[in-house]
Short mmCIF file of C-alpha atoms in Angstrom, two decimals:
data_model
loop_
_atom_site.label_atom_id
_atom_site.label_comp_id
_atom_site.label_asym_id
_atom_site.label_seq_id
_atom_site.Cartn_x
_atom_site.Cartn_y
_atom_site.Cartn_z
CA MET A 1 -38.33 -30.24 12.88
CA TRP A 2 -39.35 -28.56 16.01
CA SER A 3 -37.92 -25.99 18.36
CA LYS A 4 -38.79 -24.93 21.84
CA GLN A 5 -41.54 -22.75 20.40
CA GLY A 6 -43.62 -25.68 19.25
CA ARG A 7 -44.08 -29.22 18.16
CA HIS A 8 -42.35 -30.87 15.26
CA ARG A 9 -43.00 -30.33 11.62
CA ARG A 10 -46.29 -31.48 10.43
CA ARG A 11 -49.43 -33.08 11.79
CA ARG A 12 -51.13 -33.29 8.41
CA ARG A 13 -52.03 -36.57 6.80
CA GLN A 14 -52.05 -37.05 3.07
CA ILE A 15 -54.81 -39.31 1.77
CA ILE A 16 -52.55 -41.40 -0.37
CA SER A 17 -52.92 -45.13 -0.58
CA GLY A 18 -50.03 -47.50 -0.65
CA THR A 19 -47.11 -48.30 1.59
CA ALA A 20 -43.40 -48.25 1.03
CA ALA A 21 -41.02 -51.14 1.62
CA ALA A 22 -37.77 -52.49 0.22
CA LEU A 23 -36.55 -51.11 -3.07
CA ALA A 24 -36.86 -53.43 -6.05
CA ALA A 25 -34.69 -52.78 -9.08
CA ALA A 26 -37.21 -52.99 -11.90
CA THR A 27 -37.69 -50.93 -14.99
CA GLY A 28 -39.75 -51.47 -18.12
CA LEU A 29 -40.43 -49.81 -21.43
CA VAL A 30 -43.61 -49.61 -23.47
CA LEU A 31 -43.64 -47.48 -26.62
CA ALA A 32 -46.80 -46.14 -28.19
CA LEU A 33 -46.97 -43.81 -31.19
CA THR A 34 -50.17 -42.42 -32.64
CA VAL A 35 -50.94 -42.59 -36.32
CA PRO A 36 -53.70 -40.90 -38.25
CA GLY A 37 -56.82 -43.04 -38.02
CA THR A 38 -59.37 -40.59 -39.33
CA ALA A 39 -59.31 -37.12 -40.78
CA SER A 40 -59.64 -35.71 -37.25
CA ALA A 41 -57.17 -38.02 -35.53
CA ALA A 42 -54.25 -36.43 -33.68
CA VAL A 43 -50.77 -36.85 -35.04
CA LEU A 44 -48.97 -36.85 -31.73
CA GLY A 45 -46.65 -39.39 -30.13
CA ALA A 46 -46.95 -40.74 -26.59
CA ALA A 47 -44.11 -42.97 -25.39
CA TYR A 48 -44.35 -44.65 -21.99
CA THR A 49 -41.36 -45.57 -19.82
CA ARG A 50 -41.33 -47.00 -16.32
CA THR A 51 -38.23 -45.34 -14.87
CA GLN A 52 -38.01 -46.95 -11.41
CA ALA A 53 -39.95 -49.48 -9.37
CA TRP A 54 -40.12 -50.69 -5.82
CA GLU A 55 -42.33 -53.13 -3.93
CA THR A 56 -45.34 -50.84 -3.62
CA GLY A 57 -45.00 -48.33 -6.41
CA TYR A 58 -43.08 -46.92 -9.34
CA SER A 59 -42.18 -43.78 -11.25
CA ALA A 60 -42.81 -43.40 -14.96
CA ASP A 61 -42.90 -40.98 -17.88
CA TYR A 62 -45.12 -40.36 -20.87
CA THR A 63 -43.10 -38.49 -23.51
CA VAL A 64 -45.51 -36.57 -25.70
CA THR A 65 -44.06 -35.50 -29.07
CA ASN A 66 -45.62 -33.19 -31.64
CA THR A 67 -44.93 -34.67 -35.06
CA THR A 68 -47.20 -32.21 -36.85
CA GLY A 69 -46.21 -29.05 -38.67
CA SER A 70 -47.91 -26.65 -36.29
CA ALA A 71 -47.95 -25.85 -32.58
CA ARG A 72 -50.68 -27.53 -30.62
CA GLY A 73 -51.81 -28.62 -27.19
CA PHE A 74 -52.81 -32.15 -26.20
CA THR A 75 -55.03 -34.23 -23.95
CA LEU A 76 -53.42 -37.45 -22.71
CA GLU A 77 -55.55 -40.03 -20.88
CA PHE A 78 -54.73 -43.33 -19.22
CA ASP A 79 -56.08 -45.68 -16.55
CA LEU A 80 -54.37 -46.92 -13.40
CA PRO A 81 -54.93 -50.52 -12.31
CA ALA A 82 -57.16 -51.30 -9.34
CA GLY A 83 -55.45 -50.47 -6.06
CA ALA A 84 -53.11 -47.91 -7.62
CA ARG A 85 -53.14 -44.17 -6.97
CA LEU A 86 -51.33 -41.29 -8.61
CA THR A 87 -49.39 -39.48 -5.88
CA SER A 88 -47.68 -36.75 -7.92
CA LEU A 89 -47.20 -35.61 -11.50
CA TRP A 90 -44.96 -32.93 -13.04
CA ASN A 91 -44.51 -30.95 -16.25
CA ALA A 92 -48.29 -30.90 -16.87
CA GLN A 93 -51.69 -30.39 -15.27
CA TYR A 94 -53.95 -33.33 -14.47
CA GLN A 95 -57.29 -34.50 -13.13
CA VAL A 96 -58.14 -37.84 -11.57
CA GLY A 97 -61.55 -39.48 -11.60
CA GLY A 98 -61.48 -42.94 -10.03
CA GLN A 99 -58.67 -44.73 -11.85
CA HIS A 100 -58.86 -42.49 -14.92
CA VAL A 101 -56.19 -39.79 -15.34
CA THR A 102 -56.48 -36.86 -17.78
CA VAL A 103 -53.35 -34.82 -18.51
CA THR A 104 -53.18 -31.45 -20.27
CA PRO A 105 -50.22 -29.09 -20.91
CA ALA A 106 -48.72 -27.04 -18.13
CA THR A 107 -49.83 -23.44 -18.11
CA TRP A 108 -46.30 -22.20 -18.82
CA GLN A 109 -46.15 -24.38 -22.01
CA PRO A 110 -49.73 -24.56 -23.36
CA GLU A 111 -48.60 -25.71 -26.78
CA LEU A 112 -45.89 -27.94 -28.18
CA ALA A 113 -43.94 -26.55 -31.10
CA PRO A 114 -43.54 -28.73 -34.20
CA GLY A 115 -41.07 -31.48 -33.40
CA ALA A 116 -41.03 -30.57 -29.70
CA ALA A 117 -41.58 -33.04 -26.85
CA VAL A 118 -42.46 -32.91 -23.17
CA ASP A 119 -41.80 -35.57 -20.53
CA VAL A 120 -44.82 -35.94 -18.25
CA GLY A 121 -43.48 -37.73 -15.17
CA PHE A 122 -45.45 -39.22 -12.32
CA VAL A 123 -45.31 -41.51 -9.28
CA VAL A 124 -47.80 -44.27 -8.59
CA SER A 125 -48.41 -45.91 -5.23
CA THR A 126 -50.18 -49.27 -5.12
CA THR A 127 -51.60 -51.66 -2.56
CA GLY A 128 -51.60 -54.59 -4.97
CA THR A 129 -49.49 -55.86 -7.84
CA VAL A 130 -47.27 -53.20 -9.38
CA ALA A 131 -48.67 -52.77 -12.88
CA ASP A 132 -48.38 -50.16 -15.63
CA PRO A 133 -51.22 -47.92 -16.81
CA THR A 134 -53.55 -49.08 -19.56
CA GLY A 135 -56.01 -47.45 -21.94
CA CYS A 136 -53.69 -44.78 -23.26
CA ARG A 137 -55.46 -42.18 -25.43
CA ILE A 138 -54.18 -38.91 -26.86
CA ASP A 139 -56.55 -36.30 -28.20
CA GLY A 140 -59.27 -38.96 -28.18
CA GLY A 141 -57.39 -41.34 -30.46
CA PRO A 142 -55.54 -44.55 -29.66
CA CYS A 143 -51.92 -44.38 -28.58
CA ALA A 144 -51.01 -47.65 -30.23
CA PRO A 145 -50.95 -48.30 -33.98
CA GLY A 146 -53.96 -50.34 -35.06
CA GLY A 147 -56.16 -49.33 -32.18
CA ASP A 148 -56.19 -49.25 -28.41
CA PRO A 149 -55.96 -52.81 -27.01
CA ALA A 150 -57.20 -51.74 -23.62
CA GLY A 151 -60.05 -49.66 -24.98
CA PRO A 152 -60.94 -46.20 -23.79
CA THR A 153 -62.51 -45.82 -20.39
CA SER A 154 -65.10 -43.18 -19.69
CA ALA A 155 -64.36 -40.79 -16.92
CA PRO A 156 -66.68 -41.03 -13.91
CA SER A 157 -69.35 -38.39 -13.70
CA ALA A 158 -67.88 -37.06 -10.46
CA THR A 159 -64.32 -36.05 -11.27
CA THR A 160 -62.03 -34.85 -8.52
CA ALA A 161 -59.80 -32.00 -9.63
CA VAL A 162 -56.17 -32.36 -8.57
CA PRO A 163 -53.94 -29.31 -8.13
CA PRO A 164 -51.92 -28.67 -11.30
CA ALA A 165 -48.19 -29.18 -11.31
CA THR A 166 -47.73 -25.47 -10.77
CA PRO A 167 -48.52 -23.53 -7.60
CA PRO A 168 -51.96 -24.66 -6.31
CA ALA A 169 -55.33 -23.03 -6.50
CA THR A 170 -54.82 -20.37 -3.83
CA ALA A 171 -53.33 -18.31 -6.64
CA PRO A 172 -53.10 -18.64 -10.45
CA ALA A 173 -51.66 -22.02 -11.40
CA SER A 174 -48.86 -20.44 -13.38
CA PRO A 175 -46.36 -18.00 -11.90
CA PRO A 176 -47.87 -14.51 -12.09
CA VAL A 177 -46.27 -12.17 -14.58
CA THR A 178 -44.34 -9.74 -12.48
CA GLU A 179 -41.23 -7.70 -12.82
CA THR A 180 -38.00 -9.42 -11.95
CA ALA A 181 -36.93 -8.54 -8.44
CA THR A 182 -34.28 -5.89 -8.22
CA ALA A 183 -31.07 -6.65 -6.44
CA PRO A 184 -31.21 -6.04 -2.71
CA PRO A 185 -29.35 -2.95 -1.60
CA ALA A 186 -26.13 -3.46 0.23
CA THR A 187 -26.73 -3.83 3.93
CA SER A 188 -24.68 -1.81 6.35
CA GLN A 189 -24.98 -4.42 9.06
CA PRO A 190 -21.51 -5.65 10.02
CA ALA A 191 -20.83 -9.31 9.55
CA THR A 192 -20.83 -11.28 12.77
CA ALA A 193 -18.53 -13.91 11.31
CA PRO A 194 -15.84 -13.83 8.63
CA PRO A 195 -17.07 -15.13 5.29
CA ALA A 196 -16.24 -18.66 4.24
CA THR A 197 -13.14 -18.54 2.10
CA ALA A 198 -13.06 -22.19 1.16
CA SER A 199 -15.36 -25.16 1.38
CA PRO A 200 -14.56 -27.96 3.78
CA GLY A 201 -12.94 -31.14 2.54
CA ALA A 202 -14.89 -33.36 0.18
CA GLY A 203 -15.96 -35.85 2.82
CA SER A 204 -16.76 -33.40 5.58
CA ASN A 205 -19.72 -31.67 3.90
CA ARG A 206 -21.61 -34.88 3.08
CA PHE A 207 -23.21 -34.68 6.52
CA ALA A 208 -24.65 -31.41 7.83
CA PRO A 209 -26.83 -31.96 10.90
CA TYR A 210 -29.40 -29.42 11.98
CA ILE A 211 -28.86 -27.42 15.17
CA ASP A 212 -31.84 -25.79 16.87
CA THR A 213 -30.57 -22.28 17.64
CA SER A 214 -33.62 -21.48 19.80
CA LEU A 215 -32.62 -23.77 22.66
CA TYR A 216 -30.89 -22.60 25.82
CA PRO A 217 -28.14 -23.07 26.77
CA PRO A 218 -26.79 -22.79 23.23
CA PHE A 219 -25.37 -25.94 21.69
CA ASP A 220 -21.56 -26.05 21.77
CA LEU A 221 -20.94 -26.25 18.06
CA VAL A 222 -17.17 -25.92 18.22
CA SER A 223 -16.73 -28.72 20.76
CA ALA A 224 -18.92 -31.06 18.67
CA ALA A 225 -16.86 -30.26 15.58
CA ARG A 226 -13.65 -31.10 17.39
CA ALA A 227 -15.06 -34.29 18.90
CA THR A 228 -16.60 -35.73 15.72
CA GLY A 229 -14.68 -34.22 12.82
CA VAL A 230 -17.93 -32.96 11.31
CA ARG A 231 -17.33 -29.53 9.82
CA THR A 232 -20.63 -28.58 8.13
CA TYR A 233 -23.82 -27.74 10.04
CA THR A 234 -27.31 -26.46 9.28
CA LEU A 235 -28.52 -23.70 11.63
CA ALA A 236 -32.30 -23.45 12.12
CA PHE A 237 -34.37 -21.33 11.73
CA VAL A 238 -34.53 -17.73 10.50
CA LEU A 239 -38.11 -16.42 10.43
CA ALA A 240 -39.98 -13.14 10.09
CA GLY A 241 -39.93 -11.09 13.26
CA GLY A 242 -40.22 -7.53 14.46
CA GLY A 243 -43.79 -7.32 13.21
CA GLY A 244 -42.93 -7.53 9.53
CA CYS A 245 -40.32 -8.29 6.89
CA THR A 246 -37.41 -8.51 9.32
CA PRO A 247 -35.19 -11.58 9.68
CA ARG A 248 -34.86 -12.96 13.22
CA TRP A 249 -33.59 -16.21 14.66
CA GLY A 250 -36.74 -18.10 15.58
CA GLY A 251 -38.65 -14.94 14.72
CA VAL A 252 -37.34 -13.41 17.97
CA SER A 253 -33.57 -12.97 18.30
CA GLU A 254 -31.49 -10.38 16.46
CA LEU A 255 -28.97 -11.57 13.88
CA ASN A 256 -26.08 -10.31 16.01
CA GLN A 257 -26.91 -12.62 18.94
CA ASP A 258 -24.16 -14.77 20.38
CA GLY A 259 -25.45 -18.30 20.97
CA VAL A 260 -24.86 -20.79 18.19
CA PRO A 261 -24.52 -18.18 15.41
CA GLY A 262 -21.82 -16.49 17.47
CA GLN A 263 -19.66 -19.61 17.03
CA ILE A 264 -19.58 -19.50 13.22
CA GLY A 265 -16.23 -17.69 13.11
CA GLN A 266 -14.59 -20.31 15.38
CA LEU A 267 -16.01 -23.12 13.24
CA ARG A 268 -14.63 -21.57 10.08
CA ALA A 269 -11.23 -21.28 11.76
CA LEU A 270 -11.40 -25.10 12.03
CA GLY A 271 -12.12 -25.37 8.30
CA GLY A 272 -15.88 -25.69 8.70
CA ASP A 273 -18.93 -23.81 7.50
CA VAL A 274 -22.68 -23.50 8.03
CA ARG A 275 -25.84 -23.53 5.98
CA VAL A 276 -28.54 -21.25 7.44
CA SER A 277 -32.11 -22.49 7.09
CA PHE A 278 -35.07 -20.15 6.59
CA GLY A 279 -38.55 -21.37 7.53
CA GLY A 280 -39.48 -24.45 9.51
CA ALA A 281 -42.78 -25.65 10.95
CA ASN A 282 -43.39 -22.82 13.40
CA GLY A 283 -43.65 -19.08 12.93
CA THR A 284 -43.86 -17.08 9.70
CA GLU A 285 -41.42 -17.60 6.83
CA LEU A 286 -40.14 -14.32 5.39
CA ALA A 287 -41.80 -14.94 2.00
CA SER A 288 -45.19 -14.76 3.73
CA ALA A 289 -44.32 -11.50 5.52
CA CYS A 290 -42.51 -9.52 2.82
CA ALA A 291 -44.75 -7.81 0.28
CA SER A 292 -42.52 -7.97 -2.80
CA PRO A 293 -39.65 -10.06 -4.24
CA ALA A 294 -37.36 -7.06 -3.86
CA ALA A 295 -38.16 -6.64 -0.14
CA LEU A 296 -37.78 -10.36 0.39
CA ALA A 297 -34.41 -10.42 -1.36
CA THR A 298 -33.29 -7.61 0.91
CA ALA A 299 -34.34 -9.56 4.02
CA TYR A 300 -32.61 -12.75 2.88
CA GLY A 301 -29.61 -10.69 1.83
CA GLN A 302 -29.23 -9.25 5.32
CA VAL A 303 -28.71 -12.76 6.72
CA ILE A 304 -26.35 -13.76 3.92
CA SER A 305 -24.30 -10.62 4.46
CA ALA A 306 -24.28 -10.85 8.24
CA TYR A 307 -22.72 -14.33 8.20
CA GLY A 308 -20.89 -14.30 4.86
CA LEU A 309 -22.96 -17.28 3.69
CA SER A 310 -22.33 -19.36 0.61
CA ARG A 311 -25.06 -21.91 1.45
CA VAL A 312 -28.70 -21.34 2.39
CA ASP A 313 -31.65 -23.66 2.92
CA PHE A 314 -35.37 -23.03 2.65
CA ASP A 315 -37.47 -25.29 4.82
CA ILE A 316 -40.99 -25.00 3.42
CA GLU A 317 -43.86 -26.99 4.91
CA GLY A 318 -47.38 -26.79 6.21
CA ALA A 319 -49.47 -23.89 4.88
CA ALA A 320 -46.36 -22.21 3.44
CA LEU A 321 -45.94 -25.09 0.98
CA SER A 322 -49.30 -24.34 -0.67
CA ASP A 323 -49.02 -20.53 -0.58
CA ALA A 324 -48.45 -20.02 -4.31
CA ALA A 325 -47.89 -16.27 -4.05
CA ALA A 326 -45.23 -16.69 -1.37
CA VAL A 327 -43.61 -19.54 -3.30
CA ASP A 328 -43.29 -17.31 -6.36
CA ARG A 329 -41.98 -14.31 -4.37
CA ARG A 330 -39.39 -16.52 -2.74
CA ASP A 331 -38.18 -17.95 -6.06
CA GLN A 332 -37.86 -14.53 -7.65
CA ALA A 333 -35.88 -13.28 -4.65
CA ILE A 334 -33.60 -16.34 -4.58
CA ALA A 335 -32.89 -16.13 -8.31
CA GLU A 336 -31.92 -12.45 -7.94
CA LEU A 337 -29.65 -13.23 -4.96
CA GLN A 338 -27.94 -15.99 -6.91
CA ARG A 339 -27.33 -13.75 -9.90
CA ASP A 340 -25.89 -11.08 -7.61
CA ALA A 341 -23.69 -13.61 -5.77
CA THR A 342 -22.39 -15.07 -9.02
CA ALA A 343 -21.53 -11.60 -10.32
CA GLN A 344 -19.48 -11.06 -7.16
CA GLY A 345 -17.64 -14.36 -7.66
CA ARG A 346 -19.30 -16.05 -4.65
CA PRO A 347 -21.97 -18.45 -5.98
CA LEU A 348 -24.85 -19.10 -3.60
CA ASP A 349 -25.80 -22.76 -3.10
CA VAL A 350 -29.52 -23.20 -2.43
CA SER A 351 -31.36 -26.20 -1.03
CA PHE A 352 -35.06 -26.78 -0.47
CA THR A 353 -36.12 -28.90 2.50
CA LEU A 354 -39.56 -30.43 1.92
CA PRO A 355 -41.95 -32.89 3.57
CA VAL A 356 -42.05 -36.31 1.98
CA LEU A 357 -43.89 -39.62 2.09
CA PRO A 358 -42.44 -43.04 1.24
CA SER A 359 -44.03 -42.44 -2.18
CA GLY A 360 -42.11 -39.19 -2.65
CA LEU A 361 -42.89 -35.49 -2.56
CA THR A 362 -46.52 -34.48 -2.41
CA GLN A 363 -47.94 -32.48 -5.33
CA PRO A 364 -47.36 -29.06 -3.66
CA GLY A 365 -43.70 -30.03 -3.22
CA VAL A 366 -43.38 -30.92 -6.90
CA ALA A 367 -45.11 -27.63 -7.81
CA LEU A 368 -42.64 -25.70 -5.65
CA LEU A 369 -39.70 -27.21 -7.55
CA GLU A 370 -41.33 -26.51 -10.90
CA ASN A 371 -41.86 -22.87 -9.95
CA ALA A 372 -38.21 -22.62 -8.89
CA ARG A 373 -37.16 -23.99 -12.26
CA GLU A 374 -39.38 -21.55 -14.13
CA ARG A 375 -38.07 -18.58 -12.14
CA GLY A 376 -34.46 -19.51 -12.81
CA VAL A 377 -33.41 -20.72 -9.36
CA ALA A 378 -30.31 -22.92 -9.43
CA VAL A 379 -31.43 -25.64 -7.02
CA GLY A 380 -28.33 -27.28 -5.57
CA SER A 381 -30.19 -29.97 -3.67
CA VAL A 382 -33.62 -31.13 -2.57
CA ASN A 383 -33.62 -32.29 1.05
CA VAL A 384 -36.49 -34.54 2.13
CA MET A 385 -37.72 -34.79 5.72
CA ALA A 386 -37.96 -38.57 6.16
CA MET A 387 -39.95 -38.46 9.38
CA ASP A 388 -43.48 -38.48 10.83
CA PHE A 389 -44.91 -40.32 7.81
CA GLY A 390 -48.05 -41.54 9.59
CA ASP A 391 -49.49 -45.03 9.93
CA GLY A 392 -51.54 -44.78 6.74
CA VAL A 393 -48.50 -44.65 4.49
CA ALA A 394 -45.85 -46.21 6.74
CA PRO A 395 -47.47 -49.05 8.71
CA ASN A 396 -45.55 -51.11 11.29
CA PRO A 397 -42.61 -48.68 11.20
CA ASP A 398 -40.48 -50.18 13.98
CA GLY A 399 -37.34 -51.51 12.32
CA GLN A 400 -38.42 -50.10 8.95
CA MET A 401 -37.67 -46.39 9.27
CA GLY A 402 -34.42 -46.78 7.33
CA SER A 403 -36.27 -48.57 4.54
CA TYR A 404 -39.01 -45.95 4.50
CA ALA A 405 -36.40 -43.20 4.22
CA ILE A 406 -34.80 -45.02 1.30
CA ASP A 407 -38.17 -45.46 -0.40
CA ALA A 408 -38.84 -41.72 0.02
CA ALA A 409 -35.43 -40.88 -1.43
CA THR A 410 -35.90 -43.26 -4.36
CA ALA A 411 -39.27 -41.82 -5.32
CA THR A 412 -38.04 -38.24 -4.90
CA GLN A 413 -35.02 -38.92 -7.09
CA ALA A 414 -37.38 -39.75 -9.96
CA GLN A 415 -39.31 -36.52 -9.31
CA VAL A 416 -36.16 -34.41 -9.21
CA LYS A 417 -34.89 -36.09 -12.36
CA GLY A 418 -38.13 -35.29 -14.18
CA VAL A 419 -38.61 -31.73 -13.00
CA PHE A 420 -35.05 -30.64 -13.78
CA GLY A 421 -34.33 -32.90 -16.74
CA LEU A 422 -31.35 -34.62 -15.13
CA SER A 423 -29.60 -37.94 -15.64
CA ASP A 424 -30.00 -40.60 -12.96
CA THR A 425 -26.56 -39.85 -11.53
CA ASP A 426 -27.11 -36.10 -11.46
CA ALA A 427 -30.53 -36.51 -9.84
CA TRP A 428 -29.05 -38.61 -7.04
CA SER A 429 -26.34 -35.98 -6.56
CA ARG A 430 -29.05 -33.31 -6.03
CA LEU A 431 -30.82 -35.29 -3.30
CA ALA A 432 -30.40 -35.02 0.47
CA VAL A 433 -32.25 -36.84 3.27
CA THR A 434 -32.97 -35.74 6.82
CA PRO A 435 -34.45 -38.22 9.30
CA MET A 436 -35.59 -37.35 12.82
CA ILE A 437 -33.35 -39.49 15.00
CA GLY A 438 -34.82 -41.43 17.88
CA VAL A 439 -38.51 -41.21 18.69
CA ASN A 440 -40.45 -39.12 16.19
CA ASP A 441 -43.50 -37.01 17.01
CA THR A 442 -45.48 -39.90 15.58
CA SER A 443 -44.26 -41.98 18.47
CA THR A 444 -44.62 -45.35 16.74
CA GLU A 445 -41.92 -44.17 14.33
CA VAL A 446 -38.50 -44.66 15.92
CA PHE A 447 -35.37 -44.04 13.86
CA ARG A 448 -32.71 -46.25 15.47
CA GLN A 449 -28.96 -46.63 15.03
CA ALA A 450 -29.50 -49.55 12.62
CA ASP A 451 -31.71 -47.33 10.47
CA ALA A 452 -28.97 -44.70 10.40
CA ARG A 453 -26.40 -47.24 9.23
CA GLN A 454 -28.75 -48.45 6.51
CA LEU A 455 -29.44 -44.92 5.25
CA ALA A 456 -25.77 -43.92 5.41
CA ALA A 457 -24.75 -46.93 3.30
CA PHE A 458 -27.50 -46.14 0.78
CA ALA A 459 -26.40 -42.50 0.54
CA THR A 460 -22.78 -43.48 -0.07
CA GLY A 461 -23.74 -46.13 -2.65
CA HIS A 462 -25.99 -43.78 -4.61
CA GLY A 463 -23.89 -40.62 -4.40
CA LEU A 464 -26.41 -38.45 -2.55
CA ALA A 465 -25.58 -34.78 -2.07
CA TRP A 466 -25.62 -34.97 1.71
CA LEU A 467 -27.40 -36.30 4.77
CA SER A 468 -28.64 -34.40 7.77
CA MET A 469 -30.66 -35.18 10.88
CA TRP A 470 -33.00 -33.49 13.29
CA SER A 471 -31.17 -32.67 15.31
CA LEU A 472 -27.64 -32.58 16.69
CA THR A 473 -29.08 -31.26 19.93
CA ARG A 474 -31.06 -34.51 20.25
CA ASP A 475 -28.06 -36.77 19.62
CA GLN A 476 -27.64 -37.86 23.21
CA PRO A 477 -29.41 -40.04 25.79
CA CYS A 478 -32.11 -38.50 27.94
CA PRO A 479 -31.30 -37.93 31.62
CA GLY A 480 -34.25 -40.12 32.61
CA GLY A 481 -33.41 -42.89 30.17
CA PRO A 482 -35.33 -44.06 27.09
CA ALA A 483 -38.88 -42.79 26.66
CA GLY A 484 -41.82 -43.38 24.38
CA PHE A 485 -42.19 -39.79 23.20
CA ALA A 486 -40.12 -37.20 21.35
CA GLN A 487 -38.04 -34.69 23.29
CA PRO A 488 -36.21 -31.55 22.02
CA THR A 489 -32.82 -32.18 23.68
CA CYS A 490 -32.40 -35.97 23.55
CA SER A 491 -33.39 -38.90 21.35
CA SER A 492 -35.44 -40.91 23.89
CA LEU A 493 -33.27 -43.93 22.95
CA ASP A 494 -30.52 -45.93 24.65
CA GLN A 495 -27.53 -44.42 22.89
CA GLN A 496 -24.05 -42.97 23.33
CA PRO A 497 -23.57 -39.18 23.09
CA LEU A 498 -23.17 -38.12 19.43
CA GLU A 499 -23.67 -41.73 18.27
CA PHE A 500 -25.87 -40.84 15.28
CA THR A 501 -23.48 -38.09 14.26
CA ARG A 502 -20.59 -40.55 14.14
CA ILE A 503 -22.64 -43.09 12.15
CA PHE A 504 -23.66 -40.56 9.51
CA ALA A 505 -20.24 -38.91 9.37
CA ALA A 506 -18.57 -42.27 8.75
CA GLY A 507 -20.91 -42.99 5.86
#
């Protein structure tokens, strides 16, 4: 999402093969258990399950179980069919060489206790027939009783290392051992809006569009709420400003500014509320500017206190997504803020907004969620930015942006389910989706009204946590009519004012 300070979210391209199209309901189960074959053979179990499938990919698990009497690590190997590519993996580390995948334990769980098991989940994207892995080996032995029908494959001499499913190589793969952040001191800054005393009605918080607070004149939040019935909004973005670890709107404006934040009290008088988003594509996120978890918790806490917040969002993308040290500082700070809020009887709901492809979150996104889990963050929802995919992974997008958003949500649901150990229903209920309405920065990608209806119906049918859009400010026709490029204050489409808002709000 972009503001007046710069272009939209991301210009990166992930080198991931495969495209996304209509969702196909397909699951399969293959079970493989190792047995002792020689005196040195491993006595470990490896059970394979395909958890979800769609036209050009699938998600799956290998459940590795230690049936021995002592703690031990493992090496799991398997081969992907021709035309398939591993796009993400969680709960373990891995390397890919050609079609051969080698999996070893995560750094935070280097050994399995006797009788313990770990679910190694992953997403595969394919340009050909959707097919399961073959050649399963564990600790060098066959995964299937009586031998390995596929036969082992030798890894290519040139093996490409893939970032582990913990924060990437810019810092240690596992979260560094540090002291738990201390609670932020109480801030003396007066609140600019009364705290939320009650959540909006059940239906009204299922859609929470973004508002770009950096634009002038400020968006009339209260009038939009009265006109559409929407009562929950996401205000973007709070960044580091003042030359250091100081929260500022857009990295520039003080927290006590009027503008859109100055309307929060009036919105709450109507029964509404806001979620404030930290981060975004431009500027410096506070976790990159604050030197310690304690200082970062203080900075976040100033914003929470100023507006009496019960909901916050962390929009992490670009270089910030791969900054392992900042990721870990942020998670320690958030966990401390949540503990403090719970102790005060005002739980703090936290969402992470992350870039996505039709094949799901990229590996750094999965690693971010794993680190949050390890640091004790209660993640209320994972919001994916279904936008600016790029031609390589979303070809011929006109008329398919709704389908691509659904593919992205479906793949991410499997990742969220695996990382947090949730049921299917609970994983859907932790998922949110944010498209960029109208013409995207990748101008061939145009999210139209029909795409919005398709996504809204999917969200209702699958019980998603909420939907959003970038942005409410853009939900209107442009003064000069439709255009072939993205604009910050209109959609570049032929549309009625607030048309997308009404579509998403109606579900």
